[in-house]
Amino acid sequence: MQVSNPDKVFFPERGLSKLDLVSYYAGVAEHALPHLRRRPVHMKRFPNRVNEDFFHQKRVPANHPEYVDDVFVQFPSGHSTVFAIVDNAAALAWVANLGCIELHTWSSRVPEIEQPDYLLIDLDPTSDGQWPFVREIALVVREVMDELGLRSYPKTSGATGLHILAPIEPEVAFPEVRRFAKALAVEVERRIDDQAVATTTWRVAERVGVLVDFGQNARDRTIAAAYSVRPAADARVSAPLLWEEVATVEPEAFTVETMPARIAAVGDPMRGMWERPPSLAALFARLGLEYDS
């Protein structure tokens, strides 16, 4: 695939071009694709540079190449669209060439589009200076997930927060996954026992601590996938982490420029993540919940 306008500068502060963006994705494709395959991709396109206008495009262009798959999705509102599916390195380069700096994906895959294959806890700071709280809370999330029998995988969001993913068998519908995640988040909040540190309070005006967010488990919600670049001035990346890194990690360490060396040094912390996921349906009772199948 030929990159259009390869010299167009996308990240002015770092002097990084569209070609640099496409080259980054080509270089990490082996590690990024396991998180992308068969998932609907919501395209957020930046025609120019990161600090200029962008637009959302759910419907894949009709003239997309044959190596880019697609999937028809019906929404409860009655509307529908056809999402792109990024299953291979060529498709990954293609969406990057469209100016999709970041890769927003569903938490479910075709054909089980209504059943997510991971549960997510998103630690989202309410105000500046709360990153130390994020790291502290993440370790409690891991503790709770361990007790429940869920394998947990942390990654920086690439913005201000931290994502903790737990792979699950795609058998439980979105509402029930969200209900389980809410109970898990409330247990984390209970163990922290300090609303100035961790909270599940949704109303921003009433919130002080870091939001232990379970809402991203709802249908149609997307997150930046592992290894996704974010539209930040320093070209940050949503970076998978080793759990032993979490207590001291700083999100600004992971960028388009630094990730190749990091991968060479530590490999892929999420390698094997999607193998042998547990059944979430079997775990509801451990949180005092009944599973409504």
PDB file of C-alpha atoms in Angstrom:
ATOM      1  CA  MET A   1       0.000   0.000   0.000  1.00  0.00           C
ATOM      2  CA  GLN A   2       1.272   3.471  -0.893  1.00  0.00           C
ATOM      3  CA  VAL A   3       1.056   6.049   1.876  1.00  0.00           C
ATOM      4  CA  SER A   4      -0.681   9.223   0.727  1.00  0.00           C
ATOM      5  CA  ASN A   5       1.016  12.482   1.725  1.00  0.00           C
ATOM      6  CA  PRO A   6       3.715  10.603   3.664  1.00  0.00           C
ATOM      7  CA  ASP A   7       5.524  13.780   4.721  1.00  0.00           C
ATOM      8  CA  LYS A   8       2.450  15.439   6.252  1.00  0.00           C
ATOM      9  CA  VAL A   9       3.374  16.259   9.848  1.00  0.00           C
ATOM     10  CA  PHE A  10       0.870  14.719  12.268  1.00  0.00           C
ATOM     11  CA  PHE A  11       2.705  15.407  15.547  1.00  0.00           C
ATOM     12  CA  PRO A  12       4.332  18.855  15.218  1.00  0.00           C
ATOM     13  CA  GLU A  13       5.991  18.849  18.644  1.00  0.00           C
ATOM     14  CA  ARG A  14       7.768  15.586  17.834  1.00  0.00           C
ATOM     15  CA  GLY A  15       8.194  16.176  14.107  1.00  0.00           C
ATOM     16  CA  LEU A  16       6.448  12.896  13.309  1.00  0.00           C
ATOM     17  CA  SER A  17       4.779  12.446   9.925  1.00  0.00           C
ATOM     18  CA  LYS A  18       1.983  10.282   8.603  1.00  0.00           C
ATOM     19  CA  LEU A  19       4.647   7.901   7.304  1.00  0.00           C
ATOM     20  CA  ASP A  20       6.045   7.644  10.851  1.00  0.00           C
ATOM     21  CA  LEU A  21       2.555   6.749  12.108  1.00  0.00           C
ATOM     22  CA  VAL A  22       1.996   4.081   9.443  1.00  0.00           C
ATOM     23  CA  SER A  23       5.520   2.715  10.006  1.00  0.00           C
ATOM     24  CA  TYR A  24       4.868   2.461  13.755  1.00  0.00           C
ATOM     25  CA  TYR A  25       1.728   0.400  13.206  1.00  0.00           C
ATOM     26  CA  ALA A  26       3.485  -1.812  10.671  1.00  0.00           C
ATOM     27  CA  GLY A  27       6.232  -2.421  13.228  1.00  0.00           C
ATOM     28  CA  VAL A  28       3.887  -3.390  16.081  1.00  0.00           C
ATOM     29  CA  ALA A  29       1.341  -5.267  13.962  1.00  0.00           C
ATOM     30  CA  GLU A  30       2.364  -8.680  15.318  1.00  0.00           C
ATOM     31  CA  HIS A  31       1.499  -7.546  18.853  1.00  0.00           C
ATOM     32  CA  ALA A  32      -1.452  -5.249  18.072  1.00  0.00           C
ATOM     33  CA  LEU A  33      -3.427  -7.540  15.777  1.00  0.00           C
ATOM     34  CA  PRO A  34      -4.448 -10.121  18.425  1.00  0.00           C
ATOM     35  CA  HIS A  35      -6.382  -7.280  20.109  1.00  0.00           C
ATOM     36  CA  LEU A  36      -7.966  -6.076  16.856  1.00  0.00           C
ATOM     37  CA  ARG A  37      -8.961  -9.201  14.949  1.00  0.00           C
ATOM     38  CA  ARG A  38     -12.696  -9.600  14.272  1.00  0.00           C
ATOM     39  CA  ARG A  39     -13.585  -6.505  16.311  1.00  0.00           C
ATOM     40  CA  PRO A  40     -15.671  -3.646  14.875  1.00  0.00           C
ATOM     41  CA  VAL A  41     -13.442  -0.579  14.566  1.00  0.00           C
ATOM     42  CA  HIS A  42     -14.806   2.915  15.134  1.00  0.00           C
ATOM     43  CA  MET A  43     -12.706   5.219  12.984  1.00  0.00           C
ATOM     44  CA  LYS A  44     -11.710   8.600  14.400  1.00  0.00           C
ATOM     45  CA  ARG A  45      -9.959  10.389  11.567  1.00  0.00           C
ATOM     46  CA  PHE A  46      -7.511  13.266  11.752  1.00  0.00           C
ATOM     47  CA  PRO A  47      -7.156  14.643   8.205  1.00  0.00           C
ATOM     48  CA  ASN A  48      -4.313  16.902   9.229  1.00  0.00           C
ATOM     49  CA  ARG A  49      -2.411  17.098  12.494  1.00  0.00           C
ATOM     50  CA  VAL A  50      -3.324  16.035  16.033  1.00  0.00           C
ATOM     51  CA  ASN A  51      -4.108  19.546  17.230  1.00  0.00           C
ATOM     52  CA  GLU A  52      -6.571  20.206  14.398  1.00  0.00           C
ATOM     53  CA  ASP A  53     -10.106  19.059  13.585  1.00  0.00           C
ATOM     54  CA  PHE A  54     -11.073  15.394  13.503  1.00  0.00           C
ATOM     55  CA  PHE A  55     -14.252  13.509  12.658  1.00  0.00           C
ATOM     56  CA  HIS A  56     -15.842  10.197  13.637  1.00  0.00           C
ATOM     57  CA  GLN A  57     -16.628   7.652  10.943  1.00  0.00           C
ATOM     58  CA  LYS A  58     -18.401   4.466  11.941  1.00  0.00           C
ATOM     59  CA  ARG A  59     -19.252   3.329   8.418  1.00  0.00           C
ATOM     60  CA  VAL A  60     -16.322   1.871   6.526  1.00  0.00           C
ATOM     61  CA  PRO A  61     -15.762   3.548   3.131  1.00  0.00           C
ATOM     62  CA  ALA A  62     -17.572   1.639   0.382  1.00  0.00           C
ATOM     63  CA  ASN A  63     -14.433   1.454  -1.753  1.00  0.00           C
ATOM     64  CA  HIS A  64     -12.304  -0.166   0.933  1.00  0.00           C
ATOM     65  CA  PRO A  65      -9.727  -2.705  -0.268  1.00  0.00           C
ATOM     66  CA  GLU A  66     -10.557  -6.410  -0.210  1.00  0.00           C
ATOM     67  CA  TYR A  67      -8.075  -7.097   2.594  1.00  0.00           C
ATOM     68  CA  VAL A  68     -10.233  -4.929   4.901  1.00  0.00           C
ATOM     69  CA  ASP A  69     -13.194  -6.930   6.167  1.00  0.00           C
ATOM     70  CA  ASP A  70     -16.442  -5.412   7.448  1.00  0.00           C
ATOM     71  CA  VAL A  71     -19.425  -6.262   9.617  1.00  0.00           C
ATOM     72  CA  PHE A  72     -23.035  -5.037   9.613  1.00  0.00           C
ATOM     73  CA  VAL A  73     -24.253  -3.885  13.052  1.00  0.00           C
ATOM     74  CA  GLN A  74     -27.809  -2.994  14.036  1.00  0.00           C
ATOM     75  CA  PHE A  75     -28.301  -0.536  16.900  1.00  0.00           C
ATOM     76  CA  PRO A  76     -31.221  -0.550  19.369  1.00  0.00           C
ATOM     77  CA  SER A  77     -32.279   2.848  17.974  1.00  0.00           C
ATOM     78  CA  GLY A  78     -33.010   1.199  14.633  1.00  0.00           C
ATOM     79  CA  HIS A  79     -29.986   2.714  12.947  1.00  0.00           C
ATOM     80  CA  SER A  80     -27.327   0.478  11.466  1.00  0.00           C
ATOM     81  CA  THR A  81     -23.850   0.749  10.010  1.00  0.00           C
ATOM     82  CA  VAL A  82     -21.037  -1.322   8.535  1.00  0.00           C
ATOM     83  CA  PHE A  83     -17.862  -1.239  10.607  1.00  0.00           C
ATOM     84  CA  ALA A  84     -14.359  -1.960   9.382  1.00  0.00           C
ATOM     85  CA  ILE A  85     -12.621  -5.089  10.655  1.00  0.00           C
ATOM     86  CA  VAL A  86      -8.817  -4.905  10.948  1.00  0.00           C
ATOM     87  CA  ASP A  87      -7.550  -8.474  10.690  1.00  0.00           C
ATOM     88  CA  ASN A  88      -4.127  -8.084   9.108  1.00  0.00           C
ATOM     89  CA  ALA A  89      -1.122  -5.785   8.815  1.00  0.00           C
ATOM     90  CA  ALA A  90      -2.264  -4.364   5.464  1.00  0.00           C
ATOM     91  CA  ALA A  91      -5.643  -3.368   6.946  1.00  0.00           C
ATOM     92  CA  LEU A  92      -3.866  -1.808   9.912  1.00  0.00           C
ATOM     93  CA  ALA A  93      -1.680   0.280   7.590  1.00  0.00           C
ATOM     94  CA  TRP A  94      -4.775   1.231   5.579  1.00  0.00           C
ATOM     95  CA  VAL A  95      -6.680   2.681   8.552  1.00  0.00           C
ATOM     96  CA  ALA A  96      -3.560   4.544   9.708  1.00  0.00           C
ATOM     97  CA  ASN A  97      -3.205   6.008   6.206  1.00  0.00           C
ATOM     98  CA  LEU A  98      -6.786   7.311   6.541  1.00  0.00           C
ATOM     99  CA  GLY A  99      -5.582   9.390   9.480  1.00  0.00           C
ATOM    100  CA  CYS A 100      -6.918   7.043  12.169  1.00  0.00           C
ATOM    101  CA  ILE A 101      -4.273   7.887  14.734  1.00  0.00           C
ATOM    102  CA  GLU A 102      -5.983   5.814  17.411  1.00  0.00           C
ATOM    103  CA  LEU A 103      -7.731   2.469  17.092  1.00  0.00           C
ATOM    104  CA  HIS A 104     -11.092   2.363  18.869  1.00  0.00           C
ATOM    105  CA  THR A 105     -12.506  -1.151  19.092  1.00  0.00           C
ATOM    106  CA  TRP A 106     -15.500  -2.935  20.550  1.00  0.00           C
ATOM    107  CA  SER A 107     -15.034  -5.415  23.390  1.00  0.00           C
ATOM    108  CA  SER A 108     -16.691  -8.155  21.315  1.00  0.00           C
ATOM    109  CA  ARG A 109     -15.730  -9.950  18.130  1.00  0.00           C
ATOM    110  CA  VAL A 110     -17.553 -11.275  15.112  1.00  0.00           C
ATOM    111  CA  PRO A 111     -19.573 -13.509  15.179  1.00  0.00           C
ATOM    112  CA  GLU A 112     -20.360 -13.197  18.924  1.00  0.00           C
ATOM    113  CA  ILE A 113     -21.036  -9.488  18.513  1.00  0.00           C
ATOM    114  CA  GLU A 114     -23.401  -9.333  21.524  1.00  0.00           C
ATOM    115  CA  GLN A 115     -21.044 -11.141  23.928  1.00  0.00           C
ATOM    116  CA  PRO A 116     -17.825  -9.363  24.971  1.00  0.00           C
ATOM    117  CA  ASP A 117     -14.621 -11.355  25.284  1.00  0.00           C
ATOM    118  CA  TYR A 118     -13.163  -9.171  28.021  1.00  0.00           C
ATOM    119  CA  LEU A 119     -14.279  -7.269  31.085  1.00  0.00           C
ATOM    120  CA  LEU A 120     -12.790  -3.814  31.609  1.00  0.00           C
ATOM    121  CA  ILE A 121     -12.121  -1.609  34.609  1.00  0.00           C
ATOM    122  CA  ASP A 122     -11.075   1.876  33.499  1.00  0.00           C
ATOM    123  CA  LEU A 123      -9.307   3.970  36.149  1.00  0.00           C
ATOM    124  CA  ASP A 124     -10.055   7.555  35.212  1.00  0.00           C
ATOM    125  CA  PRO A 125      -8.614  10.449  37.270  1.00  0.00           C
ATOM    126  CA  THR A 126     -11.033  13.206  38.234  1.00  0.00           C
ATOM    127  CA  SER A 127      -8.350  15.883  38.605  1.00  0.00           C
ATOM    128  CA  ASP A 128      -4.662  16.442  37.977  1.00  0.00           C
ATOM    129  CA  GLY A 129      -2.132  14.826  40.273  1.00  0.00           C
ATOM    130  CA  GLN A 130      -4.083  11.596  40.837  1.00  0.00           C
ATOM    131  CA  TRP A 131      -1.804   9.240  38.909  1.00  0.00           C
ATOM    132  CA  PRO A 132      -0.319   7.834  42.163  1.00  0.00           C
ATOM    133  CA  PHE A 133      -3.897   6.938  43.187  1.00  0.00           C
ATOM    134  CA  VAL A 134      -4.453   5.231  39.826  1.00  0.00           C
ATOM    135  CA  ARG A 135      -1.448   2.989  40.433  1.00  0.00           C
ATOM    136  CA  GLU A 136      -2.586   2.200  43.982  1.00  0.00           C
ATOM    137  CA  ILE A 137      -6.119   1.331  42.891  1.00  0.00           C
ATOM    138  CA  ALA A 138      -4.881  -0.836  40.017  1.00  0.00           C
ATOM    139  CA  LEU A 139      -3.180  -3.180  42.461  1.00  0.00           C
ATOM    140  CA  VAL A 140      -6.447  -3.559  44.390  1.00  0.00           C
ATOM    141  CA  VAL A 141      -8.305  -4.293  41.148  1.00  0.00           C
ATOM    142  CA  ARG A 142      -5.773  -7.020  40.457  1.00  0.00           C
ATOM    143  CA  GLU A 143      -6.256  -8.433  43.948  1.00  0.00           C
ATOM    144  CA  VAL A 144     -10.036  -8.633  43.498  1.00  0.00           C
ATOM    145  CA  MET A 145      -9.746 -10.143  40.027  1.00  0.00           C
ATOM    146  CA  ASP A 146      -7.262 -12.728  41.287  1.00  0.00           C
ATOM    147  CA  GLU A 147      -9.700 -13.763  44.014  1.00  0.00           C
ATOM    148  CA  LEU A 148     -12.474 -14.091  41.442  1.00  0.00           C
ATOM    149  CA  GLY A 149     -10.373 -16.285  39.182  1.00  0.00           C
ATOM    150  CA  LEU A 150      -9.914 -13.655  36.465  1.00  0.00           C
ATOM    151  CA  ARG A 151      -6.554 -13.108  34.784  1.00  0.00           C
ATOM    152  CA  SER A 152      -5.870  -9.375  34.599  1.00  0.00           C
ATOM    153  CA  TYR A 153      -3.809  -7.377  32.137  1.00  0.00           C
ATOM    154  CA  PRO A 154      -3.018  -3.689  32.717  1.00  0.00           C
ATOM    155  CA  LYS A 155      -2.190  -1.084  30.116  1.00  0.00           C
ATOM    156  CA  THR A 156      -1.889   2.658  30.088  1.00  0.00           C
ATOM    157  CA  SER A 157      -4.840   4.287  28.368  1.00  0.00           C
ATOM    158  CA  GLY A 158      -2.405   6.526  26.536  1.00  0.00           C
ATOM    159  CA  ALA A 159      -4.189   9.512  28.071  1.00  0.00           C
ATOM    160  CA  THR A 160      -4.505  10.055  31.830  1.00  0.00           C
ATOM    161  CA  GLY A 161      -5.792   6.699  33.036  1.00  0.00           C
ATOM    162  CA  LEU A 162      -5.188   2.981  33.208  1.00  0.00           C
ATOM    163  CA  HIS A 163      -7.139   0.090  31.693  1.00  0.00           C
ATOM    164  CA  ILE A 164      -7.323  -3.317  33.351  1.00  0.00           C
ATOM    165  CA  LEU A 165      -8.673  -6.040  31.070  1.00  0.00           C
ATOM    166  CA  ALA A 166      -9.791  -9.516  32.073  1.00  0.00           C
ATOM    167  CA  PRO A 167     -10.407 -11.907  29.152  1.00  0.00           C
ATOM    168  CA  ILE A 168     -13.617 -13.939  29.391  1.00  0.00           C
ATOM    169  CA  GLU A 169     -15.412 -16.554  27.345  1.00  0.00           C
ATOM    170  CA  PRO A 170     -17.766 -14.726  24.917  1.00  0.00           C
ATOM    171  CA  GLU A 171     -20.977 -16.142  26.371  1.00  0.00           C
ATOM    172  CA  VAL A 172     -22.396 -13.382  28.594  1.00  0.00           C
ATOM    173  CA  ALA A 173     -24.299 -10.434  27.097  1.00  0.00           C
ATOM    174  CA  PHE A 174     -23.178  -6.839  27.557  1.00  0.00           C
ATOM    175  CA  PRO A 175     -25.698  -5.878  30.290  1.00  0.00           C
ATOM    176  CA  GLU A 176     -24.663  -8.805  32.477  1.00  0.00           C
ATOM    177  CA  VAL A 177     -20.940  -8.155  31.943  1.00  0.00           C
ATOM    178  CA  ARG A 178     -21.523  -4.545  32.969  1.00  0.00           C
ATOM    179  CA  ARG A 179     -23.471  -5.643  36.058  1.00  0.00           C
ATOM    180  CA  PHE A 180     -20.621  -7.946  37.098  1.00  0.00           C
ATOM    181  CA  ALA A 181     -18.056  -5.187  36.462  1.00  0.00           C
ATOM    182  CA  LYS A 182     -20.098  -2.768  38.583  1.00  0.00           C
ATOM    183  CA  ALA A 183     -20.085  -5.169  41.536  1.00  0.00           C
ATOM    184  CA  LEU A 184     -16.349  -5.662  41.092  1.00  0.00           C
ATOM    185  CA  ALA A 185     -15.775  -1.890  41.011  1.00  0.00           C
ATOM    186  CA  VAL A 186     -17.876  -1.405  44.146  1.00  0.00           C
ATOM    187  CA  GLU A 187     -15.766  -4.042  45.927  1.00  0.00           C
ATOM    188  CA  VAL A 188     -12.593  -2.184  44.924  1.00  0.00           C
ATOM    189  CA  GLU A 189     -14.132   1.047  46.206  1.00  0.00           C
ATOM    190  CA  ARG A 190     -15.046  -0.679  49.487  1.00  0.00           C
ATOM    191  CA  ARG A 191     -11.499  -1.968  50.009  1.00  0.00           C
ATOM    192  CA  ILE A 192      -9.908   1.416  49.316  1.00  0.00           C
ATOM    193  CA  ASP A 193     -12.487   3.000  51.661  1.00  0.00           C
ATOM    194  CA  ASP A 194     -11.581   6.580  50.777  1.00  0.00           C
ATOM    195  CA  GLN A 195     -13.734   8.541  48.343  1.00  0.00           C
ATOM    196  CA  ALA A 196     -10.865  10.982  47.852  1.00  0.00           C
ATOM    197  CA  VAL A 197      -8.861   8.100  46.357  1.00  0.00           C
ATOM    198  CA  ALA A 198     -11.321   5.762  44.600  1.00  0.00           C
ATOM    199  CA  THR A 199     -14.986   6.207  43.775  1.00  0.00           C
ATOM    200  CA  THR A 200     -17.734   4.745  41.606  1.00  0.00           C
ATOM    201  CA  THR A 201     -19.662   8.041  41.726  1.00  0.00           C
ATOM    202  CA  TRP A 202     -20.733   8.964  38.191  1.00  0.00           C
ATOM    203  CA  ARG A 203     -21.678  12.625  38.673  1.00  0.00           C
ATOM    204  CA  VAL A 204     -18.538  14.668  38.064  1.00  0.00           C
ATOM    205  CA  ALA A 205     -19.732  17.463  40.365  1.00  0.00           C
ATOM    206  CA  GLU A 206     -19.917  14.970  43.251  1.00  0.00           C
ATOM    207  CA  ARG A 207     -16.705  13.122  42.438  1.00  0.00           C
ATOM    208  CA  VAL A 208     -13.324  13.681  44.111  1.00  0.00           C
ATOM    209  CA  GLY A 209     -11.270  10.522  43.731  1.00  0.00           C
ATOM    210  CA  VAL A 210     -10.331   8.422  40.720  1.00  0.00           C
ATOM    211  CA  LEU A 211     -13.366   6.947  38.985  1.00  0.00           C
ATOM    212  CA  VAL A 212     -13.351   3.149  39.066  1.00  0.00           C
ATOM    213  CA  ASP A 213     -15.286   3.054  35.815  1.00  0.00           C
ATOM    214  CA  PHE A 214     -17.294  -0.028  34.892  1.00  0.00           C
ATOM    215  CA  GLY A 215     -19.478   1.745  32.315  1.00  0.00           C
ATOM    216  CA  GLN A 216     -17.209   0.950  29.391  1.00  0.00           C
ATOM    217  CA  ASN A 217     -18.573  -2.608  29.481  1.00  0.00           C
ATOM    218  CA  ALA A 218     -21.813  -1.452  27.859  1.00  0.00           C
ATOM    219  CA  ARG A 219     -22.639  -2.224  24.229  1.00  0.00           C
ATOM    220  CA  ASP A 220     -21.242   0.163  21.591  1.00  0.00           C
ATOM    221  CA  ARG A 221     -18.556   1.506  23.941  1.00  0.00           C
ATOM    222  CA  THR A 222     -15.035   1.479  22.601  1.00  0.00           C
ATOM    223  CA  ILE A 223     -11.560   1.894  24.021  1.00  0.00           C
ATOM    224  CA  ALA A 224      -8.185   2.552  22.478  1.00  0.00           C
ATOM    225  CA  ALA A 225      -6.767  -0.903  21.805  1.00  0.00           C
ATOM    226  CA  ALA A 226      -3.420  -2.110  23.102  1.00  0.00           C
ATOM    227  CA  TYR A 227      -0.569  -0.459  21.178  1.00  0.00           C
ATOM    228  CA  SER A 228      -2.910   2.225  19.837  1.00  0.00           C
ATOM    229  CA  VAL A 229      -1.370   5.649  19.369  1.00  0.00           C
ATOM    230  CA  ARG A 230      -3.292   8.511  20.988  1.00  0.00           C
ATOM    231  CA  PRO A 231      -3.761  12.009  19.541  1.00  0.00           C
ATOM    232  CA  ALA A 232      -1.512  13.655  22.120  1.00  0.00           C
ATOM    233  CA  ALA A 233       1.272  16.109  21.368  1.00  0.00           C
ATOM    234  CA  ASP A 234       3.944  13.621  22.446  1.00  0.00           C
ATOM    235  CA  ALA A 235       2.474  10.743  20.368  1.00  0.00           C
ATOM    236  CA  ARG A 236       1.690   8.586  23.385  1.00  0.00           C
ATOM    237  CA  VAL A 237       0.741   4.949  23.047  1.00  0.00           C
ATOM    238  CA  SER A 238      -1.649   2.754  25.032  1.00  0.00           C
ATOM    239  CA  ALA A 239       1.053   0.457  26.378  1.00  0.00           C
ATOM    240  CA  PRO A 240       0.596  -3.018  27.872  1.00  0.00           C
ATOM    241  CA  LEU A 241       2.360  -3.328  31.216  1.00  0.00           C
ATOM    242  CA  LEU A 242       3.859  -6.001  33.411  1.00  0.00           C
ATOM    243  CA  TRP A 243       2.161  -6.000  36.793  1.00  0.00           C
ATOM    244  CA  GLU A 244       5.494  -5.379  38.516  1.00  0.00           C
ATOM    245  CA  GLU A 245       5.772  -2.110  36.568  1.00  0.00           C
ATOM    246  CA  VAL A 246       2.454  -0.666  37.688  1.00  0.00           C
ATOM    247  CA  ALA A 247       3.546   0.699  41.082  1.00  0.00           C
ATOM    248  CA  THR A 248       6.056   3.076  39.488  1.00  0.00           C
ATOM    249  CA  VAL A 249       4.912   3.444  35.873  1.00  0.00           C
ATOM    250  CA  GLU A 250       4.655   6.843  34.182  1.00  0.00           C
ATOM    251  CA  PRO A 251       2.417   6.934  31.070  1.00  0.00           C
ATOM    252  CA  GLU A 252       4.503   9.517  29.239  1.00  0.00           C
ATOM    253  CA  ALA A 253       7.303   6.952  28.916  1.00  0.00           C
ATOM    254  CA  PHE A 254       5.447   5.143  26.106  1.00  0.00           C
ATOM    255  CA  THR A 255       5.374   6.865  22.733  1.00  0.00           C
ATOM    256  CA  VAL A 256       5.626   6.096  19.033  1.00  0.00           C
ATOM    257  CA  GLU A 257       9.340   6.747  19.364  1.00  0.00           C
ATOM    258  CA  THR A 258      10.034   4.671  22.486  1.00  0.00           C
ATOM    259  CA  MET A 259       7.771   1.642  21.992  1.00  0.00           C
ATOM    260  CA  PRO A 260       9.955  -0.280  19.521  1.00  0.00           C
ATOM    261  CA  ALA A 261      12.843  -0.336  22.007  1.00  0.00           C
ATOM    262  CA  ARG A 262      10.474  -1.247  24.845  1.00  0.00           C
ATOM    263  CA  ILE A 263       9.069  -4.196  22.928  1.00  0.00           C
ATOM    264  CA  ALA A 264      12.589  -5.342  22.102  1.00  0.00           C
ATOM    265  CA  ALA A 265      13.490  -5.152  25.806  1.00  0.00           C
ATOM    266  CA  VAL A 266      10.415  -6.650  27.534  1.00  0.00           C
ATOM    267  CA  GLY A 267       8.457  -8.316  24.745  1.00  0.00           C
ATOM    268  CA  ASP A 268       4.666  -8.244  24.779  1.00  0.00           C
ATOM    269  CA  PRO A 269       3.179  -8.269  28.317  1.00  0.00           C
ATOM    270  CA  MET A 270      -0.159  -9.343  26.836  1.00  0.00           C
ATOM    271  CA  ARG A 271       1.213 -12.312  24.908  1.00  0.00           C
ATOM    272  CA  GLY A 272      -1.160 -15.275  25.261  1.00  0.00           C
ATOM    273  CA  MET A 273      -3.868 -13.103  26.820  1.00  0.00           C
ATOM    274  CA  TRP A 274      -6.666 -14.492  24.657  1.00  0.00           C
ATOM    275  CA  GLU A 275      -5.892 -18.168  25.262  1.00  0.00           C
ATOM    276  CA  ARG A 276      -8.247 -20.228  27.476  1.00  0.00           C
ATOM    277  CA  PRO A 277     -10.449 -17.444  28.874  1.00  0.00           C
ATOM    278  CA  PRO A 278     -12.573 -18.342  31.908  1.00  0.00           C
ATOM    279  CA  SER A 279     -16.363 -18.453  32.013  1.00  0.00           C
ATOM    280  CA  LEU A 280     -17.714 -15.286  33.623  1.00  0.00           C
ATOM    281  CA  ALA A 281     -21.120 -16.926  34.068  1.00  0.00           C
ATOM    282  CA  ALA A 282     -19.591 -19.245  36.641  1.00  0.00           C
ATOM    283  CA  LEU A 283     -18.215 -16.362  38.722  1.00  0.00           C
ATOM    284  CA  PHE A 284     -21.306 -14.264  39.486  1.00  0.00           C
ATOM    285  CA  ALA A 285     -22.000 -16.062  42.769  1.00  0.00           C
ATOM    286  CA  ARG A 286     -18.563 -15.070  44.058  1.00  0.00           C
ATOM    287  CA  LEU A 287     -19.743 -11.450  44.066  1.00  0.00           C
ATOM    288  CA  GLY A 288     -23.100 -12.355  45.581  1.00  0.00           C
ATOM    289  CA  LEU A 289     -24.853 -12.016  42.236  1.00  0.00           C
ATOM    290  CA  GLU A 290     -27.279 -14.227  40.384  1.00  0.00           C
ATOM    291  CA  TYR A 291     -26.528 -14.739  36.705  1.00  0.00           C
ATOM    292  CA  ASP A 292     -29.495 -13.973  34.501  1.00  0.00           C
ATOM    293  CA  SER A 293     -28.837 -15.884  31.297  1.00  0.00           C
TER     294      SER A 293
END
